Coordinates of C-alpha atoms and ligand atoms in Angstrom, one line a residue:
M1 CA -48.1 49.5 70.0
D2 CA -51.6 50.6 69.4
E3 CA -53.6 52.4 72.0
S4 CA -56.7 50.4 72.7
E5 CA -58.4 52.7 75.2
R6 CA -58.2 56.3 76.2
Y7 CA -59.4 58.2 79.3
D8 CA -59.3 61.9 80.0
V9 CA -57.7 61.2 83.4
V10 CA -55.8 58.0 84.1
I11 CA -54.9 57.4 87.8
V12 CA -52.2 54.9 88.5
G13 CA -52.4 53.3 92.0
A14 CA -55.8 52.5 93.5
G15 CA -54.8 53.3 97.1
H16 CA -55.5 56.2 99.3
G17 CA -54.3 58.9 97.0
G18 CA -55.8 57.4 93.8
A19 CA -59.2 56.7 95.3
A20 CA -59.3 60.2 96.8
A21 CA -58.4 61.8 93.5
A22 CA -61.1 60.0 91.5
A23 CA -63.7 60.7 94.2
A24 CA -62.7 64.4 94.4
L25 CA -62.8 64.8 90.6
R26 CA -66.4 63.6 90.5
Q27 CA -67.3 65.6 93.5
R28 CA -66.1 68.7 91.8
G29 CA -68.2 67.9 88.8
F30 CA -65.5 66.6 86.5
A31 CA -67.4 65.1 83.6
G32 CA -64.6 63.5 81.6
S33 CA -63.7 59.8 81.6
V34 CA -61.7 58.6 84.5
A35 CA -59.8 55.2 84.9
L36 CA -58.3 54.1 88.1
I37 CA -55.6 51.4 87.5
G38 CA -54.3 49.4 90.5
A39 CA -51.8 46.6 90.8
E40 CA -53.7 44.9 93.7
P41 CA -56.8 43.0 92.9
E42 CA -58.9 44.6 95.6
L43 CA -61.1 47.6 95.5
P44 CA -59.3 50.6 97.1
Y45 CA -58.9 50.0 100.8
E46 CA -57.5 51.7 103.9
R47 CA -54.0 50.7 104.6
P48 CA -53.5 51.8 108.3
P49 CA -55.6 48.9 109.8
L50 CA -53.3 46.4 108.2
S51 CA -50.8 46.6 111.0
K52 CA -53.6 47.3 113.6
E53 CA -57.1 45.9 113.6
Y54 CA -56.9 43.7 110.5
L55 CA -53.8 41.9 111.8
A56 CA -55.5 41.6 115.2
G57 CA -58.5 40.0 113.5
E58 CA -60.7 42.8 114.8
R59 CA -61.7 44.3 111.5
A60 CA -63.1 42.5 108.4
F61 CA -61.5 43.5 105.1
E62 CA -64.9 44.7 103.8
R63 CA -64.9 47.3 106.5
M64 CA -61.6 48.7 105.2
L65 CA -62.9 49.5 101.7
I66 CA -62.6 53.2 101.1
R67 CA -65.8 53.1 99.0
P68 CA -68.1 50.2 98.0
A69 CA -68.1 48.9 94.4
A70 CA -71.3 50.7 93.7
F71 CA -69.7 54.1 94.4
W72 CA -67.3 53.7 91.6
R73 CA -69.9 52.3 89.2
E74 CA -72.3 55.2 89.9
R75 CA -69.6 57.8 89.3
E76 CA -68.5 56.1 86.2
V77 CA -64.9 55.6 87.4
T78 CA -63.5 52.7 85.4
L79 CA -61.6 50.3 87.7
L80 CA -58.8 48.4 86.1
L81 CA -57.6 46.3 89.1
G82 CA -54.9 43.6 89.3
Q83 CA -53.1 45.5 86.6
A84 CA -49.7 47.2 87.0
V85 CA -48.5 50.0 84.8
T86 CA -45.0 49.1 83.5
A87 CA -44.2 52.0 81.2
V88 CA -45.2 55.6 80.6
D89 CA -44.8 57.4 77.2
A90 CA -45.1 61.0 78.2
A91 CA -44.8 62.4 74.7
A92 CA -47.6 60.1 73.3
H93 CA -49.6 60.4 76.6
R94 CA -49.9 56.6 77.0
V95 CA -49.2 54.0 79.6
T96 CA -48.5 50.3 79.1
L97 CA -49.8 47.6 81.4
A98 CA -48.0 44.4 82.4
D99 CA -50.1 42.5 79.9
D100 CA -49.0 44.9 77.1
R101 CA -52.3 46.7 76.9
V102 CA -51.8 50.4 76.0
I103 CA -54.0 53.1 77.5
G104 CA -54.0 56.7 76.4
Y105 CA -54.5 59.6 78.8
G106 CA -55.2 63.3 78.8
R107 CA -53.8 63.8 82.3
L108 CA -52.0 61.2 84.3
I109 CA -52.1 61.1 88.1
W110 CA -49.4 58.9 89.6
S111 CA -50.3 57.6 93.0
A112 CA -48.5 54.3 93.1
G113 CA -47.2 54.6 96.7
G114 CA -44.3 52.2 97.1
S115 CA -43.2 48.7 98.1
A116 CA -41.9 47.8 101.5
R117 CA -38.1 47.9 101.7
R118 CA -36.6 44.5 102.0
L119 CA -33.5 43.2 103.7
A120 CA -30.7 42.3 101.4
C121 CA -28.9 39.9 103.7
D122 CA -28.6 36.1 103.6
G123 CA -31.9 34.5 104.3
H124 CA -34.0 37.6 103.4
D125 CA -36.2 35.5 101.2
L126 CA -36.9 32.5 103.5
A127 CA -40.5 31.5 104.2
G128 CA -41.7 33.3 107.3
V129 CA -40.0 36.6 106.4
H130 CA -42.7 39.2 105.9
T131 CA -43.2 42.8 105.1
V132 CA -46.4 44.8 105.8
R133 CA -47.6 46.9 102.9
C134 CA -50.7 45.3 101.4
R135 CA -53.6 43.0 102.3
A136 CA -51.9 39.9 100.7
D137 CA -48.9 40.5 103.0
V138 CA -51.0 40.4 106.2
D139 CA -53.1 37.5 105.0
R140 CA -49.9 35.5 104.6
M141 CA -48.9 36.4 108.2
I142 CA -52.3 35.6 109.6
A143 CA -52.2 32.2 107.9
E144 CA -48.8 31.4 109.4
L145 CA -49.6 32.6 112.9
P146 CA -51.0 29.4 114.4
G147 CA -47.5 27.8 114.0
V148 CA -45.6 30.8 115.4
E149 CA -44.5 31.3 119.0
R150 CA -41.7 33.8 118.6
V151 CA -41.7 36.9 116.3
A152 CA -38.7 39.1 115.4
V153 CA -39.6 42.6 114.2
V154 CA -36.8 44.2 112.3
G155 CA -37.2 48.0 112.5
G156 CA -38.6 50.1 115.3
G157 CA -40.8 52.5 113.2
Y158 CA -44.5 52.8 113.5
V159 CA -45.5 49.9 111.3
G160 CA -43.1 47.5 113.1
L161 CA -44.2 48.7 116.6
E162 CA -47.9 48.4 115.8
A163 CA -47.3 44.8 114.5
A164 CA -45.3 44.1 117.7
A165 CA -48.2 45.4 119.9
V166 CA -50.8 43.3 118.1
L167 CA -48.7 40.1 118.1
T168 CA -47.9 40.6 121.8
A169 CA -51.6 40.9 122.6
L170 CA -52.1 37.7 120.6
G171 CA -49.8 35.9 122.9
R172 CA -46.6 35.8 120.8
R173 CA -43.1 36.5 122.2
V174 CA -41.8 39.4 120.3
T175 CA -38.4 40.9 119.9
V176 CA -37.9 44.3 118.2
I177 CA -34.6 44.8 116.6
E178 CA -33.7 48.4 115.8
A179 CA -30.3 49.5 114.4
R180 CA -30.5 53.0 115.8
E181 CA -30.0 53.8 119.5
R182 CA -33.7 54.5 119.9
L183 CA -37.1 53.6 118.5
L184 CA -38.9 55.9 116.0
A185 CA -35.6 57.7 115.3
R186 CA -36.7 59.0 111.9
V187 CA -40.0 60.5 113.0
A188 CA -40.1 61.4 116.7
G189 CA -38.0 62.9 119.5
A190 CA -36.2 60.9 122.3
A191 CA -38.9 61.5 125.0
L192 CA -41.6 59.7 122.8
A193 CA -39.2 57.0 121.7
D194 CA -38.2 56.2 125.3
F195 CA -41.8 56.1 126.4
Y196 CA -42.7 53.6 123.7
A197 CA -39.7 51.5 124.4
A198 CA -40.8 51.3 128.1
E199 CA -44.4 50.5 127.2
H200 CA -43.3 47.6 124.9
R201 CA -40.9 46.3 127.5
A202 CA -43.5 46.5 130.2
R203 CA -45.6 44.1 128.1
G204 CA -42.8 41.6 127.6
V205 CA -41.4 42.8 124.3
D206 CA -37.6 42.4 124.1
V207 CA -36.6 45.7 122.6
R208 CA -33.0 45.6 121.2
L209 CA -31.6 49.0 120.3
G210 CA -28.3 49.6 118.4
A211 CA -28.8 46.0 117.1
E212 CA -28.0 45.3 113.5
V213 CA -29.2 42.4 111.5
D214 CA -26.4 40.2 110.0
S215 CA -28.6 37.6 108.4
I216 CA -31.8 35.5 108.7
A217 CA -31.1 32.0 110.0
G218 CA -33.1 29.2 108.3
N219 CA -34.2 25.7 109.0
G220 CA -35.4 23.7 106.0
G221 CA -36.2 26.7 103.9
A222 CA -38.1 28.6 106.7
A223 CA -36.9 31.4 109.0
A224 CA -35.7 30.2 112.4
G225 CA -34.3 33.4 113.7
V226 CA -32.3 36.6 113.2
R227 CA -28.5 36.6 113.5
L228 CA -27.3 39.9 114.9
R229 CA -23.9 41.5 114.1
G230 CA -21.7 40.3 116.9
G231 CA -23.0 36.8 116.6
E232 CA -26.1 36.7 118.9
R233 CA -29.1 34.9 117.5
V234 CA -32.7 35.9 118.2
A235 CA -35.0 32.8 117.7
A236 CA -38.1 33.4 115.8
E237 CA -40.4 31.5 113.4
M238 CA -41.7 34.7 111.9
V239 CA -39.7 37.7 110.9
I240 CA -41.4 41.0 110.1
V241 CA -39.4 43.6 108.3
G242 CA -40.5 47.2 108.8
I243 CA -37.6 49.3 107.5
G244 CA -39.4 51.8 105.3
L245 CA -40.7 52.2 101.8
V246 CA -39.2 52.3 98.3
P247 CA -41.3 54.7 96.2
A248 CA -42.9 53.0 93.1
V249 CA -41.8 55.5 90.5
A250 CA -39.5 53.5 88.2
P251 CA -41.8 53.9 85.1
L252 CA -42.0 57.7 85.6
L253 CA -38.3 58.1 86.1
A254 CA -37.7 56.0 83.0
A255 CA -40.0 58.4 81.1
G256 CA -37.8 61.3 82.2
A257 CA -39.5 62.6 85.3
E258 CA -37.2 64.5 87.7
G259 CA -36.8 62.5 90.9
G260 CA -34.8 60.0 92.8
D261 CA -36.3 59.1 96.2
G262 CA -39.8 59.6 94.7
V263 CA -40.8 61.9 91.9
I264 CA -40.5 65.6 92.4
V265 CA -43.6 67.7 92.2
D266 CA -44.4 71.4 92.4
P267 CA -47.0 73.0 94.7
L268 CA -49.8 71.9 92.3
C269 CA -48.4 68.3 92.4
R270 CA -47.1 68.6 88.8
T271 CA -44.1 66.5 87.9
S272 CA -41.6 67.7 85.3
L273 CA -43.4 65.7 82.6
P274 CA -46.3 67.4 80.8
D275 CA -49.8 66.6 82.1
V276 CA -48.3 64.2 84.6
Y277 CA -49.1 64.7 88.4
A278 CA -47.9 62.7 91.4
I279 CA -49.4 62.5 94.9
G280 CA -49.0 60.5 98.1
D281 CA -46.1 58.4 99.4
C282 CA -44.2 58.6 96.1
A283 CA -44.4 62.4 95.7
A284 CA -41.4 64.5 96.9
H285 CA -42.5 68.0 97.4
R286 CA -41.3 71.2 99.1
N287 CA -43.3 71.4 102.4
S288 CA -43.6 74.7 104.2
F289 CA -44.0 72.7 107.5
A290 CA -40.5 71.3 106.9
G291 CA -39.1 74.8 106.3
G292 CA -39.5 74.4 102.6
A293 CA -37.3 71.2 102.4
L294 CA -38.0 68.5 99.8
V295 CA -39.9 65.7 101.7
R296 CA -42.0 62.6 100.9
L297 CA -44.7 62.1 103.5
E298 CA -46.1 58.7 104.1
S299 CA -49.6 59.5 105.6
V300 CA -53.2 59.3 104.6
Q301 CA -53.5 63.1 105.2
N302 CA -50.8 63.8 102.7
A303 CA -52.2 61.4 100.0
T304 CA -55.8 62.7 100.3
D305 CA -54.9 66.4 100.5
Q306 CA -52.6 66.2 97.5
A307 CA -55.4 64.3 95.7
A308 CA -57.6 67.3 96.4
T309 CA -55.0 69.7 95.2
V310 CA -54.8 67.9 91.8
A311 CA -58.6 67.6 91.5
R312 CA -59.0 71.3 92.2
H313 CA -56.4 72.1 89.6
L314 CA -58.0 69.8 86.9
T315 CA -61.4 71.5 87.6
G316 CA -60.0 75.0 87.3
T317 CA -58.9 76.1 90.8
D318 CA -55.2 76.4 91.5
E319 CA -54.5 76.2 95.2
P320 CA -51.0 75.2 96.2
Y321 CA -50.7 72.2 98.6
V322 CA -50.0 73.6 102.1
A323 CA -51.9 71.3 104.4
V324 CA -50.6 70.8 107.9
P325 CA -49.2 67.2 108.2
W326 CA -50.9 64.9 110.7
F327 CA -50.7 61.2 111.4
W328 CA -51.8 58.6 114.0
S329 CA -50.5 55.3 115.4
N330 CA -52.3 52.9 117.7
Q331 CA -50.3 50.6 120.0
Y332 CA -52.0 48.7 122.8
D333 CA -54.4 51.2 124.4
L334 CA -52.2 54.1 123.4
R335 CA -53.5 56.4 120.7
L336 CA -50.8 58.6 119.4
Q337 CA -51.7 61.6 117.2
T338 CA -49.0 63.8 115.7
V339 CA -49.3 67.1 113.9
G340 CA -46.6 69.0 112.1
L341 CA -43.1 67.7 111.3
S342 CA -40.7 67.5 114.2
A343 CA -37.5 66.5 112.4
A344 CA -35.9 70.0 112.5
H345 CA -36.8 70.8 116.1
D346 CA -34.2 72.4 118.4
E347 CA -36.2 71.9 121.6
A348 CA -38.7 69.3 122.8
I349 CA -41.0 70.2 125.7
V350 CA -42.9 67.5 127.6
R351 CA -46.4 68.5 128.6
G352 CA -47.8 66.2 131.3
V353 CA -46.3 63.1 132.8
P354 CA -45.4 60.2 130.5
A355 CA -45.9 57.7 133.4
S356 CA -49.6 58.8 133.5
R357 CA -49.8 57.5 129.9
R358 CA -51.4 60.8 128.8
F359 CA -49.0 63.5 127.7
S360 CA -47.7 65.4 124.7
V361 CA -44.3 66.3 123.4
I362 CA -44.2 69.8 121.8
Y363 CA -41.4 70.6 119.4
R364 CA -40.2 74.1 118.8
R365 CA -37.7 75.6 116.4
N366 CA -36.4 79.1 117.1
G367 CA -39.2 79.5 119.6
R368 CA -41.9 78.5 117.2
V369 CA -44.2 75.5 117.7
I370 CA -43.5 73.2 114.7
A371 CA -45.0 69.9 115.8
L372 CA -46.7 67.9 118.6
D373 CA -46.8 64.2 119.5
C374 CA -49.9 63.6 121.6
V375 CA -50.4 60.3 123.5
N376 CA -54.0 59.8 124.6
A377 CA -54.3 63.6 124.6
A378 CA -56.8 64.4 121.8
R379 CA -57.4 67.9 123.1
D380 CA -53.7 68.8 122.9
F381 CA -53.7 67.5 119.3
V382 CA -56.7 69.6 118.2
R383 CA -55.4 72.8 119.8
G384 CA -51.8 72.1 118.9
R385 CA -52.8 71.9 115.3
A386 CA -53.8 75.5 115.4
L387 CA -50.4 76.4 117.0
V388 CA -48.5 74.5 114.3
T389 CA -50.6 76.0 111.5
A390 CA -49.9 79.5 112.9
G391 CA -46.2 78.8 113.6
A392 CA -47.0 80.3 117.1
V393 CA -44.3 81.6 119.4
V394 CA -45.2 80.4 122.9
E395 CA -43.0 80.3 126.0
A396 CA -41.8 76.8 127.0
A397 CA -43.1 77.2 130.5
I398 CA -46.6 77.9 129.3
L399 CA -46.6 74.9 126.8
A400 CA -45.4 72.6 129.7
D401 CA -48.1 73.8 132.1
T402 CA -51.1 71.4 131.9
D403 CA -53.2 73.9 133.9
V404 CA -53.0 76.2 130.9
P405 CA -55.0 74.8 127.9
L406 CA -53.0 74.9 124.7
Ligands
FAD501 C1 -49.1 48.9 107.6 C2 -49.3 50.4 107.4 C3 -49.9 51.1 108.4 C4 -50.1 52.5 108.2 N1 -50.6 53.3 109.2 C5 -50.9 54.6 109.0 C6 -51.5 55.4 110.0 O1 -51.8 54.9 111.0 N2 -51.8 56.7 109.7 C7 -51.5 57.2 108.4 O2 -51.7 58.4 108.2 N3 -50.8 56.5 107.5 C8 -50.5 55.2 107.7 N4 -49.9 54.5 106.8 C9 -49.5 55.1 105.5 C10 -50.6 55.3 104.6 O3 -51.3 54.1 104.4 C11 -50.0 55.8 103.2 O4 -49.4 57.0 103.5 C12 -51.1 55.9 102.2 O5 -51.7 54.7 101.9 C13 -50.5 56.5 100.9 O6 -51.3 56.6 99.9 P1 -50.8 56.4 98.4 O7 -52.0 56.6 97.5 O8 -49.6 57.2 98.2 O9 -50.3 54.9 98.3 P2 -51.0 53.5 98.6 O10 -52.2 53.7 99.4 O11 -50.0 52.6 99.0 O12 -51.6 53.1 97.1 C14 -50.7 52.8 96.1 C15 -51.3 51.7 95.2 O13 -50.6 51.7 94.0 C16 -50.4 50.4 93.6 N5 -49.3 50.4 92.6 C17 -48.0 50.5 92.8 N6 -47.3 50.4 91.7 C18 -48.2 50.4 90.7 C19 -48.2 50.3 89.3 N7 -47.0 50.3 88.6 N8 -49.3 50.2 88.6 C20 -50.5 50.2 89.2 N9 -50.6 50.2 90.5 C21 -49.5 50.3 91.3 C22 -50.1 49.7 94.8 O14 -50.3 48.3 94.7 C23 -51.1 50.3 95.8 O15 -52.3 49.7 95.8 C24 -49.7 53.1 107.0 C25 -49.1 52.3 105.9 C26 -49.0 50.9 106.2 C27 -48.4 50.1 105.1

């Protein structure tokens, strides 16, 4: 097929990483042609408010745009929106769009994020079963909400818990169904998980731990509840599935890129394909804050910092990606800020009293501070970040003492 257009840099995925890469290239004086291709019809927008202020009706979509339309026009970034890339030809340096249009590239930056993982059980595709990944998902939920009294949230991760908090505040009766024995099992320690379970329960959320979904029960084509293994049925007109992300990397893997759960990149975010980079949620990289393990991080920080790494590389400065990971989550009036990666901790120290609703959990490994989860404790977060960056060795008693500033 003939190539109808060609750009020096083609960016696939007009989300956090893609937008940051295009903006950083221009900020660094990159003068070549740049195209930003996105499957969604919208201008690049911030995803975190989807399960927070946008779902709550507190933030208009226009206030979630990463940049206004004029920004992209002025910087001569060609936006090809509502267009999904279906194939990559790495040898010919071309991508194919869903409508068969073929676009050539000098360098390709893959920042396609991923799609929400879906349930595979009976009833998974009934009306009223939702995932929370893009604006259209949340618009569908908002449109249905007037007819909904009871909501079942499948998955006790951050996205599910944020949605549970918003819908509870909007007066819905919410049940959270989590297969593991605690909430946030993949990302946080037990102290934080127990705290959030208690907070949700105190507001009337029915938190079910160790509860596995058997199927979604239907009534006339619409969801009516969730059947649990063991036979119990949780009644709900709306089911929100928050069970993780499937990286959108099929075209890259089909083109021969090394990967599996995401596409593997080196410290400059290069994939194994020539002139092809990957950043953000879909990029599996060795992270020094995870002890050099191969990880995929799903955070705005990771997407924007990896975008900066590629933009620097393409404008002549090679600086490996070594940014300290950080993340936030808002539930009710609780602002959680996390820094570092806690997964490999061998000790968790609670600083402050969780019942005061202002405390931190500090994670150590071999005596070194590797991560913090800070609830309504912004100062701990700021100072803890320096400790994590330095890999500081600090005595547990000092870390726990709120009279000693971190
Ligand atoms: C509900 C929700 C709440 C979140 N809250 C937080 C938070 O509080 N803090 C935080 O740090 N992070 C949060 N995140 C995670 C954060 O939004 C992501 O880590 C970030 O968006 C990753 O950026 P990205 O560029 O990798 O992917 P995305 O921002 O997802 O962008 C990828 C884009 O690529 C498009 N695309 C996919 N396939 C193709 C294709 N084949 N062709 C063209 N386009 C394609 C997608 O449609 C999408 O628009 C949240 C995410 C969600 C869904």
